Amino acid sequence: MNTQLQTIQFNSQSLVTFEQNGTHYTAMKPICENIGLAWNAQLLRIKRDEVLSKGMIVMITPTNGGEQEMVCLPIQYLNGWLFGIDTNRVKPEIRETLIKYKKECYQALHDYWFKGEAKREINLQKLTKEHQLFLKDLVMDRTKRLPKDKQAKGAIAQWSALKTHFGKSYKDIDDEQFVEAVSLLARLPLEGELIIEQQNTEMIQLPYSIFLGIMKHTRLAKKLGEKTETLHRTLFELLKIDRYTRNDLAAIAYDVRAEFNAVLDVGEKYLREYQIKNGLLEEIKPRVRMIAKY
């Protein structure tokens, strides 16, 4: 019995497949995400269907975040599921992708297992102008977020990584490799980026602007949680609802306000240290100081 997960590329996206007891399966959530379908709704649809539900299996896979459940269907059931989705009832922006999956996805998985590879009927094309521009913008965006004295080195590191990985200029890589190129750039560590060390010695790297945005968002969320909790508990009192009656909204608001304070305090500490080190502390405008005096 072989249950080793395999990954194949289809439509510049990854599909997960494996064999178990002579049956070839594919993971359904990645396909839904690739197309742009809401996974929870499709999972309910699979469970309601008399045929699909009997063919469905749940595979447990280990990840860094713990064990995860992966819902899978035999690949011969894939078209039945796909053709049950009305292309006229989905969002216009995902209609073309859905049609492509209906036409080619099953065949790609079938060819992988029975012909040794997933062959496409279209010829490989060089990176399109649109995708070239996207990669350039991605490099520029990450570069601009670095401290000024690190930007030139950061830009060179990104272009060099692409050339080393693909063995050619980014303009000459196949368009099918676009997603791989984006993933490579997104994961490439750059000197000067904010790095947070976890207890298990793994590292999470974030551009400064993203981490700053996360912290600003959490500050606002805590304020919103505090106001919402107070308002909702006051509303219960005004409506003379017994204080021990379950109040889910107030409970959630409390969690937002207080549950993660210890972790967020560490985040604020990292942020301030990084800002001081790189001269990034936000200036307080005179108008704000004047208001604070009253």
CSV table of C-alpha atoms in Angstrom, one decimal, residues 99-279:
chain,number,residue,atom,x,y,z
A,99,ILE,CA,-14.1,25.6,-17.1
A,100,LYS,CA,-10.4,24.8,-17.6
A,101,TYR,CA,-10.6,22.4,-14.6
A,102,LYS,CA,-13.7,20.7,-16.0
A,103,LYS,CA,-11.9,20.2,-19.4
A,104,GLU,CA,-8.4,19.1,-18.3
A,105,CYS,CA,-8.0,18.4,-14.5
A,106,TYR,CA,-9.1,14.8,-14.5
A,107,GLN,CA,-7.0,14.0,-17.6
A,108,ALA,CA,-3.9,15.6,-16.0
A,109,LEU,CA,-4.3,13.4,-12.9
A,110,HIS,CA,-5.1,10.3,-14.9
A,111,ASP,CA,-2.0,10.8,-17.1
A,112,TYR,CA,0.2,11.3,-14.1
A,113,TRP,CA,-0.7,7.8,-12.8
A,114,PHE,CA,-1.1,5.9,-16.0
A,115,LYS,CA,1.3,7.6,-18.4
A,116,GLY,CA,4.0,8.6,-15.9
A,117,GLU,CA,3.4,12.4,-16.3
A,118,ALA,CA,0.7,15.0,-16.6
A,119,LYS,CA,0.8,16.1,-20.2
A,120,ARG,CA,-0.9,19.3,-21.3
A,121,GLU,CA,-2.3,19.9,-24.7
A,122,ILE,CA,-0.8,23.4,-25.0
A,123,ASN,CA,2.8,24.2,-25.7
A,124,LEU,CA,4.9,25.7,-23.0
A,125,GLN,CA,5.2,29.5,-23.4
A,126,LYS,CA,7.7,31.9,-22.1
A,127,LEU,CA,6.8,34.1,-19.2
A,128,THR,CA,4.1,36.5,-20.3
A,129,LYS,CA,4.6,40.3,-20.2
A,130,GLU,CA,2.0,40.5,-17.4
A,131,HIS,CA,3.8,37.9,-15.3
A,132,GLN,CA,7.2,39.5,-16.0
A,133,LEU,CA,5.8,42.8,-14.7
A,134,PHE,CA,4.3,41.1,-11.6
A,135,LEU,CA,7.7,39.6,-10.7
A,136,LYS,CA,9.4,43.0,-11.2
A,137,ASP,CA,6.8,44.6,-9.0
A,138,LEU,CA,7.2,41.9,-6.3
A,139,VAL,CA,11.0,42.4,-6.3
A,140,MET,CA,10.6,46.2,-6.1
A,141,ASP,CA,8.0,46.0,-3.4
A,142,ARG,CA,10.1,43.8,-1.1
A,143,THR,CA,13.2,45.9,-1.9
A,144,LYS,CA,11.4,49.2,-0.9
A,145,ARG,CA,10.4,47.7,2.5
A,146,LEU,CA,14.1,47.2,3.4
A,147,PRO,CA,16.2,49.8,5.2
A,148,LYS,CA,17.7,52.1,2.5
A,149,ASP,CA,21.3,50.8,3.1
A,150,LYS,CA,20.1,47.2,2.4
A,151,GLN,CA,17.9,47.9,-0.7
A,152,ALA,CA,20.5,47.5,-3.4
A,153,LYS,CA,21.8,44.2,-1.9
A,154,GLY,CA,18.3,43.0,-1.5
A,155,ALA,CA,17.3,43.6,-5.1
A,156,ILE,CA,20.5,41.8,-6.4
A,157,ALA,CA,19.8,38.8,-4.1
A,158,GLN,CA,16.3,38.4,-5.5
A,159,TRP,CA,17.2,38.5,-9.1
A,160,SER,CA,20.2,36.2,-8.5
A,161,ALA,CA,18.0,33.7,-6.7
A,162,LEU,CA,15.7,33.4,-9.7
A,163,LYS,CA,18.6,33.0,-12.1
A,164,THR,CA,20.3,30.4,-10.0
A,165,HIS,CA,17.1,28.4,-9.4
A,166,PHE,CA,15.9,28.3,-13.0
A,167,GLY,CA,19.3,28.6,-14.8
A,168,LYS,CA,18.2,31.5,-17.0
A,169,SER,CA,16.9,35.1,-16.9
A,170,TYR,CA,13.5,35.5,-15.3
A,171,LYS,CA,12.2,36.6,-18.7
A,172,ASP,CA,13.1,33.2,-20.3
A,173,ILE,CA,11.5,30.9,-17.8
A,174,ASP,CA,8.3,29.0,-18.8
A,175,ASP,CA,5.0,30.7,-17.9
A,176,GLU,CA,4.1,27.4,-16.2
A,177,GLN,CA,6.8,28.2,-13.7
A,178,PHE,CA,5.4,31.6,-12.7
A,179,VAL,CA,3.9,30.4,-9.4
A,180,GLU,CA,7.1,28.6,-8.5
A,181,ALA,CA,9.0,31.9,-9.2
A,182,VAL,CA,6.6,33.9,-7.0
A,183,SER,CA,6.9,31.3,-4.2
A,184,LEU,CA,10.7,31.5,-4.4
A,185,LEU,CA,10.8,35.3,-4.1
A,186,ALA,CA,8.2,35.3,-1.3
A,187,ARG,CA,10.2,32.8,0.8
A,188,LEU,CA,13.7,34.3,0.1
A,189,PRO,CA,15.2,35.7,3.3
A,190,LEU,CA,16.5,39.2,2.9
A,191,GLU,CA,19.0,41.1,5.1
A,192,GLY,CA,17.1,43.8,7.0
A,193,GLU,CA,13.7,42.2,7.1
A,194,LEU,CA,12.0,41.8,10.5
A,195,ILE,CA,12.8,38.4,11.9
A,196,ILE,CA,10.9,36.9,14.8
A,197,GLU,CA,12.5,33.9,16.6
A,198,GLN,CA,10.2,31.2,17.9
A,199,GLN,CA,10.9,28.9,20.9
A,200,ASN,CA,11.4,25.9,18.6
A,201,THR,CA,14.2,27.9,16.8
A,202,GLU,CA,12.2,28.2,13.6
A,203,MET,CA,12.1,31.6,12.0
A,204,ILE,CA,9.3,33.6,10.6
A,205,GLN,CA,10.3,36.4,8.2
A,206,LEU,CA,8.1,39.3,7.5
A,207,PRO,CA,8.6,42.7,5.7
A,208,TYR,CA,8.5,45.5,8.3
A,209,SER,CA,5.4,47.1,6.8
A,210,ILE,CA,3.4,43.9,7.0
A,211,PHE,CA,4.4,43.3,10.7
A,212,LEU,CA,3.6,47.0,11.5
A,213,GLY,CA,0.2,46.6,9.8
A,214,ILE,CA,-0.5,43.5,11.9
A,215,MET,CA,0.3,45.2,15.1
A,216,LYS,CA,-1.8,48.3,14.2
A,217,HIS,CA,-4.7,46.0,13.4
A,218,THR,CA,-4.4,44.2,16.7
A,219,ARG,CA,-4.4,47.5,18.6
A,220,LEU,CA,-7.6,48.6,16.9
A,221,ALA,CA,-9.1,45.1,17.4
A,222,LYS,CA,-8.4,45.3,21.1
A,223,LYS,CA,-10.1,48.7,21.3
A,224,LEU,CA,-13.1,47.4,19.3
A,225,GLY,CA,-13.3,44.3,21.6
A,226,GLU,CA,-13.3,46.5,24.7
A,227,LYS,CA,-16.0,48.8,23.4
A,228,THR,CA,-18.1,45.9,22.1
A,229,GLU,CA,-17.9,43.9,25.3
A,230,THR,CA,-19.0,47.0,27.4
A,231,LEU,CA,-21.8,47.9,25.0
A,232,HIS,CA,-23.2,44.4,24.8
A,233,ARG,CA,-23.2,43.8,28.5
A,234,THR,CA,-24.8,47.2,29.1
A,235,LEU,CA,-27.4,46.2,26.4
A,236,PHE,CA,-28.2,43.0,28.4
A,237,GLU,CA,-28.7,45.1,31.5
A,238,LEU,CA,-31.0,47.6,29.8
A,239,LEU,CA,-33.1,44.7,28.3
A,240,LYS,CA,-33.2,43.1,31.8
A,241,ILE,CA,-31.7,39.9,30.5
A,242,ASP,CA,-30.4,37.7,33.3
A,243,ARG,CA,-26.6,38.3,33.7
A,244,TYR,CA,-25.9,34.6,33.5
A,245,THR,CA,-27.6,34.2,30.1
A,246,ARG,CA,-25.1,33.1,27.5
A,247,ASN,CA,-23.7,36.2,25.7
A,248,ASP,CA,-21.5,34.9,22.8
A,249,LEU,CA,-20.7,38.3,21.3
A,250,ALA,CA,-19.5,39.7,24.6
A,251,ALA,CA,-17.4,36.6,25.2
A,252,ILE,CA,-15.7,36.9,21.8
A,253,ALA,CA,-15.1,40.6,22.4
A,254,TYR,CA,-13.4,39.7,25.7
A,255,ASP,CA,-11.2,37.2,23.9
A,256,VAL,CA,-10.2,39.8,21.3
A,257,ARG,CA,-9.4,42.3,24.1
A,258,ALA,CA,-7.6,40.1,26.5
A,259,GLU,CA,-6.8,36.6,25.3
A,260,PHE,CA,-3.6,37.2,23.4
A,261,ASN,CA,-2.2,40.2,25.3
A,262,ALA,CA,0.9,38.3,26.5
A,263,VAL,CA,1.8,37.4,22.9
A,264,LEU,CA,1.0,40.9,21.6
A,265,ASP,CA,3.1,42.5,24.2
A,266,VAL,CA,6.1,40.5,22.9
A,267,GLY,CA,5.2,41.7,19.4
A,268,GLU,CA,5.1,45.3,20.5
A,269,LYS,CA,8.6,44.8,22.1
A,270,TYR,CA,10.0,43.3,18.9
A,271,LEU,CA,8.5,46.1,16.9
A,272,ARG,CA,9.8,48.9,19.1
A,273,GLU,CA,13.3,47.4,19.2
A,274,TYR,CA,13.4,47.1,15.4
A,275,GLN,CA,12.1,50.7,14.9
A,276,ILE,CA,14.7,52.1,17.3
A,277,LYS,CA,17.5,50.2,15.6
A,278,ASN,CA,16.5,51.3,12.1
A,279,GLY,CA,15.3,54.8,12.9
